[in-house]
Amino acid sequence: MGPAQRPRAAGDGVRSLSASPSRRAAQAVDALRHGWPIALANGPVLLPAETAFAPGATAERMLIGAARAETLKLVNQREAAVPHAPVLLHGAERFDLAAARAVADPALDLAHPLKGPFRAEPIDWAESAAAALELARIAGILPAFLVDPSGAGEAQPFAPADLTSFTDPARLAIAARARLPVAAGEDCEIVAFRAPDDLREHVALVFGMPSSDRPPLVRLHSECLTGDVLGSLKCDCGPQLDAALHAAAQEVQHGGWGVVLYLRQEGRGIGLVNKLRAYRLQDQGFDTIDANRRLGLPDEARDFPVAARMLELIGTGTVRLMTNNPEKVAALEAAGVSVTERVPHSLPDNPHNTRYLATKRDRTGHLLP
C-alpha cells in the first residue's frame, strides 16, 4: 500500500471537511503554527517538525524540500534531484521529533553533523506535498514534516486547491483609509487592505491626487522589521523605504502623484523567524541566497499579484516603478500592471551590507543605478 492510500495512524482523527477551501487553508496555517497535524487530500497526515509538541510521536518518513535535501547531500539520489520539488525521506531508524528537527534546522548541523543514512523515496502525492511545504512557508515555520506519525492527534484537512483559494488576490479589499501626514510629505493618505482569511494587512501610502494623465511613481516595499524599524545595517531596507517615501511625496510638487505599497512579506516572504535564521547562517559565511536554500526555503517568495490588486483598488493599472530589480518589473507586468518606466532606486552601502548588495547584483540580477 503506497503512502497516498495508507490509513491514518491509529487513534488519530481528521476534522470535518465542511469548511470553505480558503477557511481550511487558514485553519491549516493556524494548525502548523500551533504544532498540530494536517491531513493531505490524497496523501498522509503531516506533523510539523519545528512546532509540534507531541511526546512520543515517531514516523518512518519525513517530508522536506529539495533545497534542504541538497544540503543533506541527497541530490545524487534520483528522487531528490528535482529542483524545488518535495522530497520524501526514509531514515534507517524512525524519526522522533528531536531527530526530525536536527534534519530540518541547519542551526543544528554543527551539533548533529552526522545524519542518516537516508533514502529518498518516490512520492505519489507530490502536488499535495508541494502545497504543504508552501503552507509551512506562509506559516513562517521550517518546511519539514513527519509523515504519518504515530500519536499525532486530530488532523486538519488540507488540499492544494485550498491554498489557491486562500492566496487569491481577488479576495483582497480596502478595509480602511485615512489622511496621514508623514515626515516625507503632509499630502498623504494611508489605505489599508486585507483578505477575509489572511491576518496580514497591507497598506498603501498615496501622495497627491490620483490622476489618469500621469502614471504614479510607485515603490513596492516588503516589510523589514529589522531594517525599517530597528535600523539594521545588514540590509538597505530602512533607507530605501525612507527615500521612496520622499520620492513619492516629491511627485506632488511636479503635478503628479506617488504611491508606496508596504507589503507584509517579511524576509522576501519567508517570515521574520526564518529571516533571522538566515541571518545566523550569513554570520557563518553563507550569502543571503545560500542561507535561504540551506533552510529549505525559496530565494524569492514575495506575492506580487497582491501588489497588483492593491494598485487596482486605488485606481491605477499603469505605473512608473521605482526599482533596480528587472524581475520585479516582469512580475508586476505578469500580474496585469503596465510599467511604463523603471526608475532606479539605490543608496550607498555600508560595511555590514556590502556583501548583501553584491549578492543581489551578482546573483539576482539587480542593476546598478
mmCIF file of C-alpha atoms in Angstrom:
data_model
loop_
_atom_site.group_PDB
_atom_site.id
_atom_site.type_symbol
_atom_site.label_atom_id
_atom_site.label_comp_id
_atom_site.label_asym_id
_atom_site.label_seq_id
_atom_site.Cartn_x
_atom_site.Cartn_y
_atom_site.Cartn_z
ATOM 1 C CA MET A 1 0.000 0.000 0.000
ATOM 2 C CA GLY A 2 1.532 3.353 -1.064
ATOM 3 C CA PRO A 3 1.682 6.459 1.113
ATOM 4 C CA ALA A 4 -1.310 8.016 -0.639
ATOM 5 C CA GLN A 5 -3.540 5.085 0.307
ATOM 6 C CA ARG A 6 -2.263 4.384 3.808
ATOM 7 C CA PRO A 7 -4.860 4.513 6.561
ATOM 8 C CA ARG A 8 -4.470 7.197 9.203
ATOM 9 C CA ALA A 9 -2.374 6.330 12.234
ATOM 10 C CA ALA A 10 -4.275 4.522 14.952
ATOM 11 C CA GLY A 11 -6.017 6.820 17.389
ATOM 12 C CA ASP A 12 -5.756 9.837 15.080
ATOM 13 C CA GLY A 13 -8.722 11.659 13.617
ATOM 14 C CA VAL A 14 -9.442 14.067 10.798
ATOM 15 C CA ARG A 15 -11.623 17.109 11.244
ATOM 16 C CA SER A 16 -14.713 17.810 9.155
ATOM 17 C CA LEU A 17 -14.363 18.873 5.520
ATOM 18 C CA SER A 18 -17.391 21.166 5.734
ATOM 19 C CA ALA A 19 -15.453 24.471 5.809
ATOM 20 C CA SER A 20 -14.746 26.502 2.646
ATOM 21 C CA PRO A 21 -11.365 25.953 0.918
ATOM 22 C CA SER A 22 -9.919 29.328 1.990
ATOM 23 C CA ARG A 23 -11.074 28.745 5.543
ATOM 24 C CA ARG A 24 -9.482 25.274 5.567
ATOM 25 C CA ALA A 25 -6.204 26.829 4.388
ATOM 26 C CA ALA A 26 -6.374 29.471 7.123
ATOM 27 C CA GLN A 27 -7.093 26.759 9.692
ATOM 28 C CA ALA A 28 -4.191 24.707 8.336
ATOM 29 C CA VAL A 29 -1.815 27.669 8.712
ATOM 30 C CA ASP A 30 -3.071 28.091 12.276
ATOM 31 C CA ALA A 31 -2.606 24.362 12.916
ATOM 32 C CA LEU A 32 1.017 24.431 11.757
ATOM 33 C CA ARG A 33 1.844 27.447 13.903
ATOM 34 C CA HIS A 34 0.386 25.615 16.901
ATOM 35 C CA GLY A 35 2.225 22.399 16.018
ATOM 36 C CA TRP A 36 -0.879 20.424 15.096
ATOM 37 C CA PRO A 37 -1.016 17.935 12.198
ATOM 38 C CA ILE A 38 -2.644 18.426 8.825
ATOM 39 C CA ALA A 39 -4.219 15.682 6.709
ATOM 40 C CA LEU A 40 -3.467 15.978 2.998
ATOM 41 C CA ALA A 41 -6.124 15.189 0.440
ATOM 42 C CA ASN A 42 -4.928 12.057 -1.398
ATOM 43 C CA GLY A 43 -1.983 11.865 0.957
ATOM 44 C CA PRO A 44 -0.833 11.200 4.511
ATOM 45 C CA VAL A 45 -1.026 13.080 7.781
ATOM 46 C CA LEU A 46 1.844 15.545 8.261
ATOM 47 C CA LEU A 47 3.160 16.790 11.613
ATOM 48 C CA PRO A 48 5.303 19.974 11.521
ATOM 49 C CA ALA A 49 8.785 19.118 12.752
ATOM 50 C CA GLU A 50 9.540 22.558 14.186
ATOM 51 C CA THR A 51 6.422 23.416 16.172
ATOM 52 C CA ALA A 52 4.925 20.058 17.143
ATOM 53 C CA PHE A 53 4.516 19.156 20.793
ATOM 54 C CA ALA A 54 3.603 15.501 20.614
ATOM 55 C CA PRO A 55 5.665 13.456 23.077
ATOM 56 C CA GLY A 56 6.337 10.011 21.697
ATOM 57 C CA ALA A 57 5.407 10.863 18.104
ATOM 58 C CA THR A 58 7.574 8.990 15.605
ATOM 59 C CA ALA A 59 7.497 8.299 11.878
ATOM 60 C CA GLU A 60 9.393 6.253 9.317
ATOM 61 C CA ARG A 61 9.488 9.149 6.845
ATOM 62 C CA MET A 62 9.938 12.903 6.648
ATOM 63 C CA LEU A 63 8.896 15.414 4.024
ATOM 64 C CA ILE A 64 11.422 18.167 3.219
ATOM 65 C CA GLY A 65 12.170 20.491 0.316
ATOM 66 C CA ALA A 66 14.718 19.906 -2.423
ATOM 67 C CA ALA A 67 16.947 22.751 -1.246
ATOM 68 C CA ARG A 68 17.323 21.226 2.210
ATOM 69 C CA ALA A 69 17.820 17.783 0.642
ATOM 70 C CA GLU A 70 20.704 19.268 -1.312
ATOM 71 C CA THR A 71 22.417 20.469 1.857
ATOM 72 C CA LEU A 72 21.989 16.954 3.255
ATOM 73 C CA LYS A 73 23.869 15.601 0.193
ATOM 74 C CA LEU A 74 20.885 13.675 -1.167
ATOM 75 C CA VAL A 75 20.661 15.069 -4.691
ATOM 76 C CA ASN A 76 22.683 12.163 -6.071
ATOM 77 C CA GLN A 77 19.528 10.115 -5.500
ATOM 78 C CA ARG A 78 17.059 10.380 -8.365
ATOM 79 C CA GLU A 79 14.048 11.018 -6.105
ATOM 80 C CA ALA A 80 15.810 14.013 -4.513
ATOM 81 C CA ALA A 81 17.365 15.523 -7.635
ATOM 82 C CA VAL A 82 14.472 17.633 -8.987
ATOM 83 C CA PRO A 83 14.921 21.334 -8.120
ATOM 84 C CA HIS A 84 12.157 22.889 -5.994
ATOM 85 C CA ALA A 85 10.367 19.553 -5.615
ATOM 86 C CA PRO A 86 9.312 17.954 -2.323
ATOM 87 C CA VAL A 87 11.469 15.081 -1.099
ATOM 88 C CA LEU A 88 10.196 12.058 0.841
ATOM 89 C CA LEU A 89 12.940 10.912 3.178
ATOM 90 C CA HIS A 90 13.209 7.445 4.731
ATOM 91 C CA GLY A 91 15.556 7.023 7.682
ATOM 92 C CA ALA A 92 17.439 3.984 8.890
ATOM 93 C CA GLU A 93 15.557 4.436 12.173
ATOM 94 C CA ARG A 94 12.215 6.043 12.930
ATOM 95 C CA PHE A 95 12.317 9.811 13.314
ATOM 96 C CA ASP A 96 11.285 11.253 16.634
ATOM 97 C CA LEU A 97 10.804 14.998 16.911
ATOM 98 C CA ALA A 98 14.365 15.646 18.100
ATOM 99 C CA ALA A 99 15.803 13.774 15.118
ATOM 100 C CA ALA A 100 13.360 15.466 12.757
ATOM 101 C CA ARG A 101 14.365 18.914 13.979
ATOM 102 C CA ALA A 102 18.025 18.083 13.507
ATOM 103 C CA VAL A 103 17.224 17.249 9.880
ATOM 104 C CA ALA A 104 15.083 20.361 9.385
ATOM 105 C CA ASP A 105 17.107 23.096 11.084
ATOM 106 C CA PRO A 106 20.568 23.988 9.732
ATOM 107 C CA ALA A 107 21.318 25.755 13.011
ATOM 108 C CA LEU A 108 21.659 22.243 14.457
ATOM 109 C CA ASP A 109 24.050 20.999 11.772
ATOM 110 C CA LEU A 110 27.152 21.618 13.868
ATOM 111 C CA ALA A 111 25.640 19.914 16.912
ATOM 112 C CA HIS A 112 24.434 16.969 14.795
ATOM 113 C CA PRO A 113 26.942 16.724 11.922
ATOM 114 C CA LEU A 114 26.274 13.056 11.146
ATOM 115 C CA LYS A 115 22.773 12.385 9.855
ATOM 116 C CA GLY A 116 21.366 9.394 8.051
ATOM 117 C CA PRO A 117 21.746 7.186 6.243
ATOM 118 C CA PHE A 118 18.697 8.468 4.370
ATOM 119 C CA ARG A 119 16.949 7.161 1.294
ATOM 120 C CA ALA A 120 14.797 9.369 -0.916
ATOM 121 C CA GLU A 121 11.627 7.572 -1.983
ATOM 122 C CA PRO A 122 9.166 8.104 -4.840
ATOM 123 C CA ILE A 123 6.285 10.354 -3.843
ATOM 124 C CA ASP A 124 2.867 9.797 -5.409
ATOM 125 C CA TRP A 125 1.178 12.784 -3.736
ATOM 126 C CA ALA A 126 3.663 15.383 -4.953
ATOM 127 C CA GLU A 127 1.107 18.146 -5.614
ATOM 128 C CA SER A 128 -0.243 17.938 -2.074
ATOM 129 C CA ALA A 129 3.297 17.714 -0.697
ATOM 130 C CA ALA A 130 4.385 20.861 -2.552
ATOM 131 C CA ALA A 131 1.317 22.690 -1.245
ATOM 132 C CA ALA A 132 2.157 21.593 2.306
ATOM 133 C CA LEU A 133 5.694 22.976 2.017
ATOM 134 C CA GLU A 134 4.266 26.250 0.715
ATOM 135 C CA LEU A 135 1.810 26.291 3.610
ATOM 136 C CA ALA A 136 4.744 25.947 6.025
ATOM 137 C CA ARG A 137 6.394 28.985 4.405
ATOM 138 C CA ILE A 138 3.201 31.010 4.826
ATOM 139 C CA ALA A 139 3.054 29.909 8.465
ATOM 140 C CA GLY A 140 6.666 31.071 8.909
ATOM 141 C CA ILE A 141 7.999 27.693 10.053
ATOM 142 C CA LEU A 142 10.663 25.347 8.712
ATOM 143 C CA PRO A 143 9.377 23.311 5.740
ATOM 144 C CA ALA A 144 9.732 19.839 7.252
ATOM 145 C CA PHE A 145 7.187 17.289 8.438
ATOM 146 C CA LEU A 146 6.914 13.859 9.989
ATOM 147 C CA VAL A 147 4.869 11.727 7.578
ATOM 148 C CA ASP A 148 2.049 9.594 9.003
ATOM 149 C CA PRO A 149 3.432 9.808 12.554
ATOM 150 C CA SER A 150 2.103 7.745 15.391
ATOM 151 C CA GLY A 151 0.437 9.754 18.144
ATOM 152 C CA ALA A 152 -0.064 12.926 16.091
ATOM 153 C CA GLY A 153 -3.590 13.702 17.292
ATOM 154 C CA GLU A 154 -6.523 15.161 15.372
ATOM 155 C CA ALA A 155 -5.545 16.495 11.947
ATOM 156 C CA GLN A 156 -6.778 19.495 9.987
ATOM 157 C CA PRO A 157 -7.745 18.539 6.398
ATOM 158 C CA PHE A 158 -5.967 20.391 3.626
ATOM 159 C CA ALA A 159 -5.773 20.177 -0.174
ATOM 160 C CA PRO A 160 -3.778 22.083 -2.831
ATOM 161 C CA ALA A 161 -6.947 23.816 -4.054
ATOM 162 C CA ASP A 162 -7.417 25.241 -0.554
ATOM 163 C CA LEU A 163 -4.125 27.117 -0.903
ATOM 164 C CA THR A 164 -5.110 28.513 -4.298
ATOM 165 C CA SER A 165 -8.299 29.946 -2.836
ATOM 166 C CA PHE A 166 -6.504 31.296 0.231
ATOM 167 C CA THR A 167 -3.910 33.205 -1.810
ATOM 168 C CA ASP A 168 -6.327 34.526 -4.459
ATOM 169 C CA PRO A 169 -5.546 38.283 -4.701
ATOM 170 C CA ALA A 170 -9.131 38.998 -5.780
ATOM 171 C CA ARG A 171 -10.155 38.407 -2.154
ATOM 172 C CA LEU A 172 -8.155 41.470 -1.083
ATOM 173 C CA ALA A 173 -10.270 44.576 -0.415
ATOM 174 C CA ILE A 174 -9.864 48.047 1.036
ATOM 175 C CA ALA A 175 -10.594 47.888 4.769
ATOM 176 C CA ALA A 176 -9.979 51.488 5.824
ATOM 177 C CA ARG A 177 -8.405 54.732 4.668
ATOM 178 C CA ALA A 178 -7.452 57.990 6.352
ATOM 179 C CA ARG A 179 -5.381 61.129 5.935
ATOM 180 C CA LEU A 180 -1.873 60.552 7.309
ATOM 181 C CA PRO A 181 0.614 63.431 7.132
ATOM 182 C CA VAL A 182 4.117 61.941 7.365
ATOM 183 C CA ALA A 183 7.616 63.359 7.593
ATOM 184 C CA ALA A 184 8.156 62.864 3.857
ATOM 185 C CA GLY A 185 5.050 64.854 2.922
ATOM 186 C CA GLU A 186 1.861 66.118 4.522
ATOM 187 C CA ASP A 187 -0.355 65.430 1.487
ATOM 188 C CA CYS A 188 -0.645 61.703 2.186
ATOM 189 C CA GLU A 189 -3.422 59.174 2.550
ATOM 190 C CA ILE A 190 -2.962 55.707 4.044
ATOM 191 C CA VAL A 191 -5.088 52.891 2.651
ATOM 192 C CA ALA A 192 -5.285 49.528 4.443
ATOM 193 C CA PHE A 193 -6.105 46.252 2.671
ATOM 194 C CA ARG A 194 -6.977 42.805 3.942
ATOM 195 C CA ALA A 195 -8.463 39.496 2.829
ATOM 196 C CA PRO A 196 -11.064 37.506 4.800
ATOM 197 C CA ASP A 197 -8.880 34.589 5.907
ATOM 198 C CA ASP A 198 -5.429 36.217 5.905
ATOM 199 C CA LEU A 199 -4.185 38.001 9.028
ATOM 200 C CA ARG A 200 -1.694 40.125 7.082
ATOM 201 C CA GLU A 201 -2.810 43.723 6.491
ATOM 202 C CA HIS A 202 -1.009 45.547 3.675
ATOM 203 C CA VAL A 203 -1.035 49.325 3.315
ATOM 204 C CA ALA A 204 -0.521 51.916 0.588
ATOM 205 C CA LEU A 205 0.677 55.469 1.194
ATOM 206 C CA VAL A 206 -0.712 57.680 -1.550
ATOM 207 C CA PHE A 207 0.792 61.121 -2.057
ATOM 208 C CA GLY A 208 -1.268 63.621 -4.064
ATOM 209 C CA MET A 209 -4.468 63.099 -6.021
ATOM 210 C CA PRO A 210 -4.752 60.092 -8.355
ATOM 211 C CA SER A 211 -4.693 61.233 -11.967
ATOM 212 C CA SER A 212 -5.259 59.479 -15.268
ATOM 213 C CA ASP A 213 -2.969 61.964 -17.036
ATOM 214 C CA ARG A 214 0.266 60.809 -15.434
ATOM 215 C CA PRO A 215 1.186 57.308 -14.149
ATOM 216 C CA PRO A 216 2.165 57.409 -10.484
ATOM 217 C CA LEU A 217 5.684 56.782 -9.258
ATOM 218 C CA VAL A 218 5.296 53.518 -7.354
ATOM 219 C CA ARG A 219 7.582 51.690 -4.955
ATOM 220 C CA LEU A 220 6.859 48.134 -3.772
ATOM 221 C CA HIS A 221 8.404 47.763 -0.333
ATOM 222 C CA SER A 222 8.243 44.456 1.507
ATOM 223 C CA GLU A 223 8.146 44.659 5.282
ATOM 224 C CA CYS A 224 11.501 44.506 7.052
ATOM 225 C CA LEU A 225 11.143 44.881 10.812
ATOM 226 C CA THR A 226 14.874 44.853 11.403
ATOM 227 C CA GLY A 227 15.648 47.450 8.748
ATOM 228 C CA ASP A 228 12.524 49.622 8.722
ATOM 229 C CA VAL A 229 12.022 49.880 12.493
ATOM 230 C CA LEU A 230 15.204 48.808 14.261
ATOM 231 C CA GLY A 231 17.743 50.440 11.959
ATOM 232 C CA SER A 232 19.555 47.257 10.944
ATOM 233 C CA LEU A 233 22.707 47.780 8.883
ATOM 234 C CA LYS A 234 22.611 44.254 7.404
ATOM 235 C CA CYS A 235 20.323 45.413 4.594
ATOM 236 C CA ASP A 236 19.335 48.656 2.864
ATOM 237 C CA CYS A 237 15.593 48.362 3.554
ATOM 238 C CA GLY A 238 15.195 51.219 6.026
ATOM 239 C CA PRO A 239 16.995 53.839 3.908
ATOM 240 C CA GLN A 240 15.216 52.548 0.785
ATOM 241 C CA LEU A 241 11.807 52.982 2.427
ATOM 242 C CA ASP A 242 12.628 56.495 3.610
ATOM 243 C CA ALA A 243 13.956 57.512 0.194
ATOM 244 C CA ALA A 244 10.926 56.017 -1.549
ATOM 245 C CA LEU A 245 8.525 57.971 0.666
ATOM 246 C CA HIS A 246 10.343 61.210 -0.096
ATOM 247 C CA ALA A 247 10.459 60.453 -3.833
ATOM 248 C CA ALA A 248 6.713 59.693 -3.876
ATOM 249 C CA ALA A 249 5.986 62.903 -1.964
ATOM 250 C CA GLN A 250 8.100 64.967 -4.358
ATOM 251 C CA GLU A 251 5.907 63.815 -7.254
ATOM 252 C CA VAL A 252 3.163 66.065 -5.865
ATOM 253 C CA GLN A 253 5.392 69.122 -6.296
ATOM 254 C CA HIS A 254 5.688 68.279 -10.005
ATOM 255 C CA GLY A 255 1.966 67.894 -10.534
ATOM 256 C CA GLY A 256 1.952 64.116 -10.261
ATOM 257 C CA TRP A 257 1.280 61.549 -7.579
ATOM 258 C CA GLY A 258 3.211 58.789 -5.871
ATOM 259 C CA VAL A 259 2.438 55.523 -4.121
ATOM 260 C CA VAL A 260 4.435 53.369 -1.696
ATOM 261 C CA LEU A 261 2.979 49.907 -1.179
ATOM 262 C CA TYR A 262 4.028 48.428 2.153
ATOM 263 C CA LEU A 263 3.628 44.672 1.765
ATOM 264 C CA ARG A 264 3.557 42.402 4.810
ATOM 265 C CA GLN A 265 6.045 39.952 3.334
ATOM 266 C CA GLU A 266 8.880 39.859 5.836
ATOM 267 C CA GLY A 267 12.156 38.385 4.628
ATOM 268 C CA ARG A 268 11.093 38.257 0.953
ATOM 269 C CA GLY A 269 8.163 36.126 2.061
ATOM 270 C CA ILE A 270 9.853 33.625 4.404
ATOM 271 C CA GLY A 271 8.804 35.341 7.648
ATOM 272 C CA LEU A 272 10.654 37.044 10.479
ATOM 273 C CA VAL A 273 11.852 33.959 12.369
ATOM 274 C CA ASN A 274 13.179 32.268 9.244
ATOM 275 C CA LYS A 275 14.830 35.530 8.172
ATOM 276 C CA LEU A 276 16.683 35.653 11.484
ATOM 277 C CA ARG A 277 17.733 32.026 10.949
ATOM 278 C CA ALA A 278 19.106 33.092 7.577
ATOM 279 C CA TYR A 279 20.974 35.958 9.268
ATOM 280 C CA ARG A 280 22.639 33.469 11.570
ATOM 281 C CA LEU A 281 23.725 31.388 8.595
ATOM 282 C CA GLN A 282 25.065 34.522 6.921
ATOM 283 C CA ASP A 283 27.218 35.063 10.004
ATOM 284 C CA GLN A 284 28.669 31.605 9.298
ATOM 285 C CA GLY A 285 29.686 32.708 5.797
ATOM 286 C CA PHE A 286 26.686 31.897 3.588
ATOM 287 C CA ASP A 287 25.286 34.637 1.384
ATOM 288 C CA THR A 288 21.602 35.552 1.542
ATOM 289 C CA ILE A 289 20.571 33.133 -1.230
ATOM 290 C CA ASP A 290 22.517 30.133 0.039
ATOM 291 C CA ALA A 291 21.274 30.802 3.574
ATOM 292 C CA ASN A 292 17.657 30.570 2.394
ATOM 293 C CA ARG A 293 18.381 27.398 0.469
ATOM 294 C CA ARG A 294 20.105 25.817 3.434
ATOM 295 C CA LEU A 295 16.860 26.387 5.346
ATOM 296 C CA GLY A 296 14.950 24.694 2.530
ATOM 297 C CA LEU A 297 13.253 27.962 1.604
ATOM 298 C CA PRO A 298 12.944 29.796 -1.739
ATOM 299 C CA ASP A 299 15.169 32.717 -2.702
ATOM 300 C CA GLU A 300 12.100 34.745 -3.668
ATOM 301 C CA ALA A 301 8.636 34.185 -2.192
ATOM 302 C CA ARG A 302 7.011 37.599 -2.429
ATOM 303 C CA ASP A 303 3.426 37.866 -3.676
ATOM 304 C CA PHE A 304 3.384 40.419 -6.489
ATOM 305 C CA PRO A 305 -0.238 39.734 -7.577
ATOM 306 C CA VAL A 306 -1.231 41.192 -4.191
ATOM 307 C CA ALA A 307 0.594 44.397 -5.122
ATOM 308 C CA ALA A 308 -1.200 44.464 -8.480
ATOM 309 C CA ARG A 309 -4.550 44.079 -6.733
ATOM 310 C CA MET A 310 -3.718 46.946 -4.345
ATOM 311 C CA LEU A 311 -2.920 49.211 -7.291
ATOM 312 C CA GLU A 312 -6.160 48.204 -8.980
ATOM 313 C CA LEU A 313 -8.142 49.082 -5.863
ATOM 314 C CA ILE A 314 -6.613 52.561 -5.605
ATOM 315 C CA GLY A 315 -7.370 53.166 -9.253
ATOM 316 C CA THR A 316 -4.293 52.629 -11.376
ATOM 317 C CA GLY A 317 -3.082 49.883 -13.698
ATOM 318 C CA THR A 318 -0.162 51.848 -15.152
ATOM 319 C CA VAL A 319 2.897 52.850 -13.120
ATOM 320 C CA ARG A 320 6.429 54.148 -13.197
ATOM 321 C CA LEU A 321 8.152 51.598 -10.984
ATOM 322 C CA MET A 322 10.978 52.559 -8.646
ATOM 323 C CA THR A 323 13.275 49.526 -8.545
ATOM 324 C CA ASN A 324 16.675 48.150 -9.532
ATOM 325 C CA ASN A 325 15.228 44.667 -9.976
ATOM 326 C CA PRO A 326 14.106 43.786 -13.544
ATOM 327 C CA GLU A 327 12.388 40.669 -12.199
ATOM 328 C CA LYS A 328 10.091 42.870 -10.112
ATOM 329 C CA VAL A 329 9.101 44.725 -13.275
ATOM 330 C CA ALA A 330 8.392 41.418 -15.027
ATOM 331 C CA ALA A 331 6.424 40.041 -12.060
ATOM 332 C CA LEU A 332 4.231 43.128 -11.827
ATOM 333 C CA GLU A 333 3.583 43.109 -15.573
ATOM 334 C CA ALA A 334 2.734 39.407 -15.408
ATOM 335 C CA ALA A 335 0.125 40.328 -12.793
ATOM 336 C CA GLY A 336 -1.513 42.766 -15.210
ATOM 337 C CA VAL A 337 0.163 46.100 -14.386
ATOM 338 C CA SER A 338 1.684 48.186 -17.189
ATOM 339 C CA VAL A 339 5.138 49.510 -16.241
ATOM 340 C CA THR A 340 5.963 52.482 -18.462
ATOM 341 C CA GLU A 341 9.307 53.282 -16.838
ATOM 342 C CA ARG A 342 11.799 51.707 -14.456
ATOM 343 C CA VAL A 343 13.122 54.388 -12.123
ATOM 344 C CA PRO A 344 16.469 53.459 -10.486
ATOM 345 C CA HIS A 345 16.450 53.348 -6.709
ATOM 346 C CA SER A 346 19.535 52.682 -4.614
ATOM 347 C CA LEU A 347 21.523 54.099 -1.735
ATOM 348 C CA PRO A 348 25.132 53.883 -0.567
ATOM 349 C CA ASP A 349 26.233 50.678 1.083
ATOM 350 C CA ASN A 350 27.867 50.278 4.486
ATOM 351 C CA PRO A 351 30.416 47.772 5.813
ATOM 352 C CA HIS A 352 27.633 45.495 7.081
ATOM 353 C CA ASN A 353 25.569 45.202 3.896
ATOM 354 C CA THR A 354 28.202 45.366 1.144
ATOM 355 C CA ARG A 355 28.129 41.611 0.567
ATOM 356 C CA TYR A 356 24.334 41.518 0.674
ATOM 357 C CA LEU A 357 24.045 44.196 -2.009
ATOM 358 C CA ALA A 358 26.717 42.489 -4.108
ATOM 359 C CA THR A 359 24.768 39.234 -3.905
ATOM 360 C CA LYS A 360 21.610 40.975 -5.117
ATOM 361 C CA ARG A 361 23.591 42.398 -8.023
ATOM 362 C CA ASP A 362 25.536 39.281 -8.942
ATOM 363 C CA ARG A 363 23.050 36.501 -8.217
ATOM 364 C CA THR A 364 19.576 38.022 -8.553
ATOM 365 C CA GLY A 365 20.157 40.450 -11.419
ATOM 366 C CA HIS A 366 19.742 43.769 -9.618
ATOM 367 C CA LEU A 367 21.019 46.623 -11.775
ATOM 368 C CA LEU A 368 23.379 49.374 -10.784
ATOM 369 C CA PRO A 369 21.713 52.822 -10.812
#
